[in-house]
Amino acid sequence: LGIVLTFQNYSMLTDYHNDMLDADNIRVKNLLFEFTAQVKTYADNIISNESIRHALDTKYGSSEEFRKIVDRIDLLDSYRKSFLEIGDVTIYCDNPTMVSYRQFYSTTSEVREQGWYQRALQQTGAFWTSIPKENASGVPYYQLSLISQVPLWDSGYKAVLVVRVSDDYLRSCI
């Protein structure tokens, strides 16, 4: 009788924990789907923004001219402040007349050598990858990022958008 009761309790507890795991897996799956869909929507809005594309494909006479144009663009700052899931937004561009300022960075040889940058230039769709980064203490870690090419049809320049996901947001959700 004791063996039967022990086996029955073991079976009930095992089934209970399996059901809890299944429910938690579904919850995490739904969170990740919702989260990635939102970040993709933000990236699409950034890529299709005419002010941003104009800032990237214009030839500038001075760095001050570029800074004035970028100062008028508030979309990137507002996304970063308004949406907790976004950790950082960066746009790399090979326009030689622009300077690295705020979220806009000139593409350096170091960036050009990165696999994610080369992949972004070879494909038209966005993709997810982990990009190495260092924390404030200098400890390296990987940050989930959405990478996408920014189409600049009116110029020969190439631009890549990097939307880094907030690690704190991910931890708090999951």
PDB file of N, CA and C in Angstrom, residues 63-137:
ATOM      1  N   SER A  63      30.707  69.547 -40.737  1.00  0.00           N
ATOM      2  CA  SER A  63      30.159  68.684 -39.682  1.00  0.00           C
ATOM      3  C   SER A  63      29.017  69.389 -38.945  1.00  0.00           C
ATOM      4  N   GLU A  64      29.082  70.713 -38.867  1.00  0.00           N
ATOM      5  CA  GLU A  64      28.011  71.468 -38.206  1.00  0.00           C
ATOM      6  C   GLU A  64      26.702  71.334 -38.964  1.00  0.00           C
ATOM      7  N   GLU A  65      26.765  71.303 -40.284  1.00  0.00           N
ATOM      8  CA  GLU A  65      25.573  71.142 -41.099  1.00  0.00           C
ATOM      9  C   GLU A  65      24.920  69.782 -40.800  1.00  0.00           C
ATOM     10  N   PHE A  66      25.736  68.735 -40.703  1.00  0.00           N
ATOM     11  CA  PHE A  66      25.224  67.404 -40.372  1.00  0.00           C
ATOM     12  C   PHE A  66      24.607  67.397 -38.978  1.00  0.00           C
ATOM     13  N   ARG A  67      25.280  68.005 -38.020  1.00  0.00           N
ATOM     14  CA  ARG A  67      24.769  68.026 -36.636  1.00  0.00           C
ATOM     15  C   ARG A  67      23.419  68.741 -36.545  1.00  0.00           C
ATOM     16  N   LYS A  68      23.249  69.813 -37.305  1.00  0.00           N
ATOM     17  CA  LYS A  68      21.974  70.540 -37.290  1.00  0.00           C
ATOM     18  C   LYS A  68      20.847  69.658 -37.826  1.00  0.00           C
ATOM     19  N   ILE A  69      21.123  68.917 -38.881  1.00  0.00           N
ATOM     20  CA  ILE A  69      20.106  68.014 -39.438  1.00  0.00           C
ATOM     21  C   ILE A  69      19.749  66.936 -38.419  1.00  0.00           C
ATOM     22  N   VAL A  70      20.750  66.330 -37.799  1.00  0.00           N
ATOM     23  CA  VAL A  70      20.513  65.254 -36.827  1.00  0.00           C
ATOM     24  C   VAL A  70      19.784  65.779 -35.597  1.00  0.00           C
ATOM     25  N   ASP A  71      20.084  66.999 -35.174  1.00  0.00           N
ATOM     26  CA  ASP A  71      19.414  67.575 -34.003  1.00  0.00           C
ATOM     27  C   ASP A  71      17.912  67.738 -34.224  1.00  0.00           C
ATOM     28  N   ARG A  72      17.485  67.835 -35.465  1.00  0.00           N
ATOM     29  CA  ARG A  72      16.060  67.968 -35.769  1.00  0.00           C
ATOM     30  C   ARG A  72      15.335  66.616 -35.759  1.00  0.00           C
ATOM     31  N   ILE A  73      16.095  65.537 -35.753  1.00  0.00           N
ATOM     32  CA  ILE A  73      15.497  64.197 -35.750  1.00  0.00           C
ATOM     33  C   ILE A  73      15.356  63.725 -34.299  1.00  0.00           C
ATOM     34  N   ASP A  74      14.120  63.588 -33.843  1.00  0.00           N
ATOM     35  CA  ASP A  74      13.897  63.174 -32.458  1.00  0.00           C
ATOM     36  C   ASP A  74      13.330  61.758 -32.337  1.00  0.00           C
ATOM     37  N   LEU A  75      13.094  61.094 -33.457  1.00  0.00           N
ATOM     38  CA  LEU A  75      12.492  59.766 -33.435  1.00  0.00           C
ATOM     39  C   LEU A  75      13.330  58.754 -32.662  1.00  0.00           C
ATOM     40  N   LEU A  76      14.643  58.737 -32.888  1.00  0.00           N
ATOM     41  CA  LEU A  76      15.501  57.747 -32.234  1.00  0.00           C
ATOM     42  C   LEU A  76      15.542  57.953 -30.721  1.00  0.00           C
ATOM     43  N   ASP A  77      15.649  59.201 -30.287  1.00  0.00           N
ATOM     44  CA  ASP A  77      15.640  59.488 -28.848  1.00  0.00           C
ATOM     45  C   ASP A  77      14.295  59.142 -28.223  1.00  0.00           C
ATOM     46  N   SER A  78      13.214  59.470 -28.922  1.00  0.00           N
ATOM     47  CA  SER A  78      11.892  59.200 -28.348  1.00  0.00           C
ATOM     48  C   SER A  78      11.631  57.701 -28.240  1.00  0.00           C
ATOM     49  N   TYR A  79      12.083  56.918 -29.219  1.00  0.00           N
ATOM     50  CA  TYR A  79      11.925  55.467 -29.118  1.00  0.00           C
ATOM     51  C   TYR A  79      12.701  54.918 -27.937  1.00  0.00           C
ATOM     52  N   ARG A  80      13.914  55.387 -27.787  1.00  0.00           N
ATOM     53  CA  ARG A  80      14.753  54.874 -26.701  1.00  0.00           C
ATOM     54  C   ARG A  80      14.179  55.223 -25.329  1.00  0.00           C
ATOM     55  N   LYS A  81      13.588  56.399 -25.224  1.00  0.00           N
ATOM     56  CA  LYS A  81      13.015  56.818 -23.943  1.00  0.00           C
ATOM     57  C   LYS A  81      11.641  56.212 -23.681  1.00  0.00           C
ATOM     58  N   SER A  82      10.873  55.996 -24.729  1.00  0.00           N
ATOM     59  CA  SER A  82       9.492  55.558 -24.574  1.00  0.00           C
ATOM     60  C   SER A  82       9.316  54.044 -24.491  1.00  0.00           C
ATOM     61  N   PHE A  83      10.214  53.295 -25.096  1.00  0.00           N
ATOM     62  CA  PHE A  83      10.043  51.849 -25.172  1.00  0.00           C
ATOM     63  C   PHE A  83      11.160  51.160 -24.411  1.00  0.00           C
ATOM     64  N   LEU A  84      10.796  50.525 -23.314  1.00  0.00           N
ATOM     65  CA  LEU A  84      11.777  49.910 -22.423  1.00  0.00           C
ATOM     66  C   LEU A  84      12.538  48.772 -23.073  1.00  0.00           C
ATOM     67  N   GLU A  85      11.941  48.133 -24.074  1.00  0.00           N
ATOM     68  CA  GLU A  85      12.603  46.999 -24.701  1.00  0.00           C
ATOM     69  C   GLU A  85      13.813  47.393 -25.542  1.00  0.00           C
ATOM     70  N   ILE A  86      13.918  48.669 -25.891  1.00  0.00           N
ATOM     71  CA  ILE A  86      15.046  49.134 -26.702  1.00  0.00           C
ATOM     72  C   ILE A  86      16.160  49.616 -25.781  1.00  0.00           C
ATOM     73  N   GLY A  87      17.318  48.974 -25.898  1.00  0.00           N
ATOM     74  CA  GLY A  87      18.472  49.378 -25.109  1.00  0.00           C
ATOM     75  C   GLY A  87      19.268  50.476 -25.784  1.00  0.00           C
ATOM     76  N   ASP A  88      19.410  50.368 -27.114  1.00  0.00           N
ATOM     77  CA  ASP A  88      20.194  51.358 -27.857  1.00  0.00           C
ATOM     78  C   ASP A  88      19.844  51.251 -29.332  1.00  0.00           C
ATOM     79  N   VAL A  89      19.897  52.376 -30.021  1.00  0.00           N
ATOM     80  CA  VAL A  89      19.673  52.424 -31.460  1.00  0.00           C
ATOM     81  C   VAL A  89      20.880  53.109 -32.084  1.00  0.00           C
ATOM     82  N   THR A  90      21.491  52.439 -33.067  1.00  0.00           N
ATOM     83  CA  THR A  90      22.671  52.978 -33.734  1.00  0.00           C
ATOM     84  C   THR A  90      22.512  52.795 -35.236  1.00  0.00           C
ATOM     85  N   ILE A  91      22.917  53.810 -35.990  1.00  0.00           N
ATOM     86  CA  ILE A  91      22.915  53.703 -37.444  1.00  0.00           C
ATOM     87  C   ILE A  91      24.337  53.967 -37.929  1.00  0.00           C
ATOM     88  N   TYR A  92      24.887  52.996 -38.658  1.00  0.00           N
ATOM     89  CA  TYR A  92      26.215  53.124 -39.246  1.00  0.00           C
ATOM     90  C   TYR A  92      26.053  53.456 -40.726  1.00  0.00           C
ATOM     91  N   CYS A  93      26.807  54.450 -41.202  1.00  0.00           N
ATOM     92  CA  CYS A  93      26.709  54.846 -42.603  1.00  0.00           C
ATOM     93  C   CYS A  93      28.101  55.175 -43.139  1.00  0.00           C
ATOM     94  N   ASP A  94      28.315  54.839 -44.417  1.00  0.00           N
ATOM     95  CA  ASP A  94      29.617  55.101 -45.019  1.00  0.00           C
ATOM     96  C   ASP A  94      29.674  56.436 -45.771  1.00  0.00           C
ATOM     97  N   ASN A  95      28.730  57.325 -45.512  1.00  0.00           N
ATOM     98  CA  ASN A  95      28.748  58.673 -46.099  1.00  0.00           C
ATOM     99  C   ASN A  95      29.987  59.406 -45.581  1.00  0.00           C
ATOM    100  N   PRO A  96      30.935  59.748 -46.462  1.00  0.00           N
ATOM    101  CA  PRO A  96      32.187  60.365 -45.996  1.00  0.00           C
ATOM    102  C   PRO A  96      32.032  61.799 -45.501  1.00  0.00           C
ATOM    103  N   THR A  97      30.894  62.433 -45.788  1.00  0.00           N
ATOM    104  CA  THR A  97      30.717  63.822 -45.358  1.00  0.00           C
ATOM    105  C   THR A  97      30.033  63.931 -43.999  1.00  0.00           C
ATOM    106  N   MET A  98      29.586  62.818 -43.444  1.00  0.00           N
ATOM    107  CA  MET A  98      28.974  62.872 -42.108  1.00  0.00           C
ATOM    108  C   MET A  98      29.990  62.483 -41.039  1.00  0.00           C
ATOM    109  N   VAL A  99      29.718  62.894 -39.811  1.00  0.00           N
ATOM    110  CA  VAL A  99      30.588  62.573 -38.678  1.00  0.00           C
ATOM    111  C   VAL A  99      29.786  61.738 -37.683  1.00  0.00           C
ATOM    112  N   SER A 100      30.473  61.061 -36.796  1.00  0.00           N
ATOM    113  CA  SER A 100      29.786  60.295 -35.755  1.00  0.00           C
ATOM    114  C   SER A 100      29.193  61.272 -34.762  1.00  0.00           C
ATOM    115  N   TYR A 101      27.865  61.220 -34.632  1.00  0.00           N
ATOM    116  CA  TYR A 101      27.162  62.150 -33.764  1.00  0.00           C
ATOM    117  C   TYR A 101      25.857  61.513 -33.305  1.00  0.00           C
ATOM    118  N   ARG A 102      25.635  61.546 -31.999  1.00  0.00           N
ATOM    119  CA  ARG A 102      24.466  60.941 -31.369  1.00  0.00           C
ATOM    120  C   ARG A 102      24.326  59.476 -31.778  1.00  0.00           C
ATOM    121  N   GLN A 103      23.239  59.084 -32.449  1.00  0.00           N
ATOM    122  CA  GLN A 103      23.053  57.687 -32.822  1.00  0.00           C
ATOM    123  C   GLN A 103      23.601  57.363 -34.209  1.00  0.00           C
ATOM    124  N   PHE A 104      24.153  58.328 -34.886  1.00  0.00           N
ATOM    125  CA  PHE A 104      24.688  58.160 -36.232  1.00  0.00           C
ATOM    126  C   PHE A 104      26.206  58.014 -36.156  1.00  0.00           C
ATOM    127  N   TYR A 105      26.723  56.942 -36.758  1.00  0.00           N
ATOM    128  CA  TYR A 105      28.160  56.684 -36.709  1.00  0.00           C
ATOM    129  C   TYR A 105      28.708  56.461 -38.112  1.00  0.00           C
ATOM    130  N   SER A 106      29.880  57.015 -38.359  1.00  0.00           N
ATOM    131  CA  SER A 106      30.577  56.726 -39.603  1.00  0.00           C
ATOM    132  C   SER A 106      31.057  55.279 -39.544  1.00  0.00           C
ATOM    133  N   THR A 107      30.944  54.594 -40.655  1.00  0.00           N
ATOM    134  CA  THR A 107      31.356  53.195 -40.704  1.00  0.00           C
ATOM    135  C   THR A 107      32.877  53.131 -40.748  1.00  0.00           C
ATOM    136  N   THR A 108      33.455  52.532 -39.738  1.00  0.00           N
ATOM    137  CA  THR A 108      34.909  52.385 -39.668  1.00  0.00           C
ATOM    138  C   THR A 108      35.312  51.032 -40.245  1.00  0.00           C
ATOM    139  N   SER A 109      36.591  50.845 -40.454  1.00  0.00           N
ATOM    140  CA  SER A 109      37.068  49.558 -40.972  1.00  0.00           C
ATOM    141  C   SER A 109      36.773  48.437 -39.967  1.00  0.00           C
ATOM    142  N   GLU A 110      36.801  48.769 -38.687  1.00  0.00           N
ATOM    143  CA  GLU A 110      36.487  47.770 -37.660  1.00  0.00           C
ATOM    144  C   GLU A 110      35.039  47.291 -37.787  1.00  0.00           C
ATOM    145  N   VAL A 111      34.129  48.212 -38.032  1.00  0.00           N
ATOM    146  CA  VAL A 111      32.718  47.852 -38.209  1.00  0.00           C
ATOM    147  C   VAL A 111      32.534  47.066 -39.512  1.00  0.00           C
ATOM    148  N   ARG A 112      33.192  47.506 -40.574  1.00  0.00           N
ATOM    149  CA  ARG A 112      33.072  46.817 -41.870  1.00  0.00           C
ATOM    150  C   ARG A 112      33.520  45.355 -41.798  1.00  0.00           C
ATOM    151  N   GLU A 113      34.420  45.036 -40.889  1.00  0.00           N
ATOM    152  CA  GLU A 113      34.923  43.667 -40.752  1.00  0.00           C
ATOM    153  C   GLU A 113      33.994  42.760 -39.953  1.00  0.00           C
ATOM    154  N   GLN A 114      33.033  43.346 -39.259  1.00  0.00           N
ATOM    155  CA  GLN A 114      32.112  42.561 -38.440  1.00  0.00           C
ATOM    156  C   GLN A 114      31.187  41.721 -39.331  1.00  0.00           C
ATOM    157  N   GLY A 115      30.952  40.488 -38.921  1.00  0.00           N
ATOM    158  CA  GLY A 115      30.086  39.590 -39.677  1.00  0.00           C
ATOM    159  C   GLY A 115      28.665  40.106 -39.807  1.00  0.00           C
ATOM    160  N   TRP A 116      28.124  40.704 -38.743  1.00  0.00           N
ATOM    161  CA  TRP A 116      26.758  41.206 -38.792  1.00  0.00           C
ATOM    162  C   TRP A 116      26.625  42.349 -39.789  1.00  0.00           C
ATOM    163  N   TYR A 117      27.646  43.184 -39.921  1.00  0.00           N
ATOM    164  CA  TYR A 117      27.603  44.306 -40.866  1.00  0.00           C
ATOM    165  C   TYR A 117      27.623  43.776 -42.303  1.00  0.00           C
ATOM    166  N   GLN A 118      28.508  42.835 -42.576  1.00  0.00           N
ATOM    167  CA  GLN A 118      28.602  42.259 -43.917  1.00  0.00           C
ATOM    168  C   GLN A 118      27.313  41.529 -44.295  1.00  0.00           C
ATOM    169  N   ARG A 119      26.746  40.826 -43.339  1.00  0.00           N
ATOM    170  CA  ARG A 119      25.484  40.115 -43.597  1.00  0.00           C
ATOM    171  C   ARG A 119      24.354  41.095 -43.889  1.00  0.00           C
ATOM    172  N   ALA A 120      24.315  42.215 -43.148  1.00  0.00           N
ATOM    173  CA  ALA A 120      23.263  43.210 -43.358  1.00  0.00           C
ATOM    174  C   ALA A 120      23.331  43.808 -44.764  1.00  0.00           C
ATOM    175  N   LEU A 121      24.534  43.990 -45.278  1.00  0.00           N
ATOM    176  CA  LEU A 121      24.678  44.550 -46.619  1.00  0.00           C
ATOM    177  C   LEU A 121      24.322  43.539 -47.706  1.00  0.00           C
ATOM    178  N   GLN A 122      24.424  42.257 -47.397  1.00  0.00           N
ATOM    179  CA  GLN A 122      24.156  41.224 -48.391  1.00  0.00           C
ATOM    180  C   GLN A 122      22.684  40.830 -48.471  1.00  0.00           C
ATOM    181  N   GLN A 123      21.918  41.117 -47.444  1.00  0.00           N
ATOM    182  CA  GLN A 123      20.516  40.724 -47.474  1.00  0.00           C
ATOM    183  C   GLN A 123      19.628  41.932 -47.240  1.00  0.00           C
ATOM    184  N   THR A 124      18.420  41.855 -47.759  1.00  0.00           N
ATOM    185  CA  THR A 124      17.507  42.996 -47.656  1.00  0.00           C
ATOM    186  C   THR A 124      16.664  42.965 -46.389  1.00  0.00           C
ATOM    187  N   GLY A 125      16.432  41.796 -45.829  1.00  0.00           N
ATOM    188  CA  GLY A 125      15.597  41.683 -44.640  1.00  0.00           C
ATOM    189  C   GLY A 125      16.385  41.835 -43.353  1.00  0.00           C
ATOM    190  N   ALA A 126      15.662  42.134 -42.295  1.00  0.00           N
ATOM    191  CA  ALA A 126      16.268  42.263 -40.969  1.00  0.00           C
ATOM    192  C   ALA A 126      16.551  40.880 -40.396  1.00  0.00           C
ATOM    193  N   PHE A 127      17.497  40.815 -39.469  1.00  0.00           N
ATOM    194  CA  PHE A 127      17.812  39.545 -38.805  1.00  0.00           C
ATOM    195  C   PHE A 127      18.239  39.825 -37.369  1.00  0.00           C
ATOM    196  N   TRP A 128      18.105  38.798 -36.541  1.00  0.00           N
ATOM    197  CA  TRP A 128      18.495  38.868 -35.143  1.00  0.00           C
ATOM    198  C   TRP A 128      19.854  38.220 -34.961  1.00  0.00           C
ATOM    199  N   THR A 129      20.678  38.817 -34.129  1.00  0.00           N
ATOM    200  CA  THR A 129      21.977  38.234 -33.798  1.00  0.00           C
ATOM    201  C   THR A 129      22.430  38.768 -32.443  1.00  0.00           C
ATOM    202  N   SER A 130      23.469  38.167 -31.907  1.00  0.00           N
ATOM    203  CA  SER A 130      24.077  38.650 -30.663  1.00  0.00           C
ATOM    204  C   SER A 130      25.358  39.387 -31.020  1.00  0.00           C
ATOM    205  N   ILE A 131      25.486  40.591 -30.491  1.00  0.00           N
ATOM    206  CA  ILE A 131      26.662  41.411 -30.767  1.00  0.00           C
ATOM    207  C   ILE A 131      27.470  41.536 -29.476  1.00  0.00           C
ATOM    208  N   PRO A 132      28.782  41.289 -29.545  1.00  0.00           N
ATOM    209  CA  PRO A 132      29.594  41.426 -28.328  1.00  0.00           C
ATOM    210  C   PRO A 132      29.665  42.886 -27.872  1.00  0.00           C
ATOM    211  N   LYS A 133      29.658  43.050 -26.572  1.00  0.00           N
ATOM    212  CA  LYS A 133      29.723  44.379 -25.959  1.00  0.00           C
ATOM    213  C   LYS A 133      30.405  44.228 -24.610  1.00  0.00           C
ATOM    214  N   GLU A 134      30.910  45.325 -24.074  1.00  0.00           N
ATOM    215  CA  GLU A 134      31.513  45.299 -22.733  1.00  0.00           C
ATOM    216  C   GLU A 134      30.654  46.126 -21.790  1.00  0.00           C
ATOM    217  N   ASN A 135      30.505  45.630 -20.558  1.00  0.00           N
ATOM    218  CA  ASN A 135      29.763  46.410 -19.575  1.00  0.00           C
ATOM    219  C   ASN A 135      30.683  47.486 -18.977  1.00  0.00           C
ATOM    220  N   ALA A 136      30.191  48.224 -18.013  1.00  0.00           N
ATOM    221  CA  ALA A 136      30.952  49.322 -17.423  1.00  0.00           C
ATOM    222  C   ALA A 136      32.240  48.850 -16.755  1.00  0.00           C
ATOM    223  N   SER A 137      32.277  47.599 -16.332  1.00  0.00           N
ATOM    224  CA  SER A 137      33.468  47.045 -15.677  1.00  0.00           C
ATOM    225  C   SER A 137      34.456  46.442 -16.671  1.00  0.00           C
TER     226      SER A 137
END
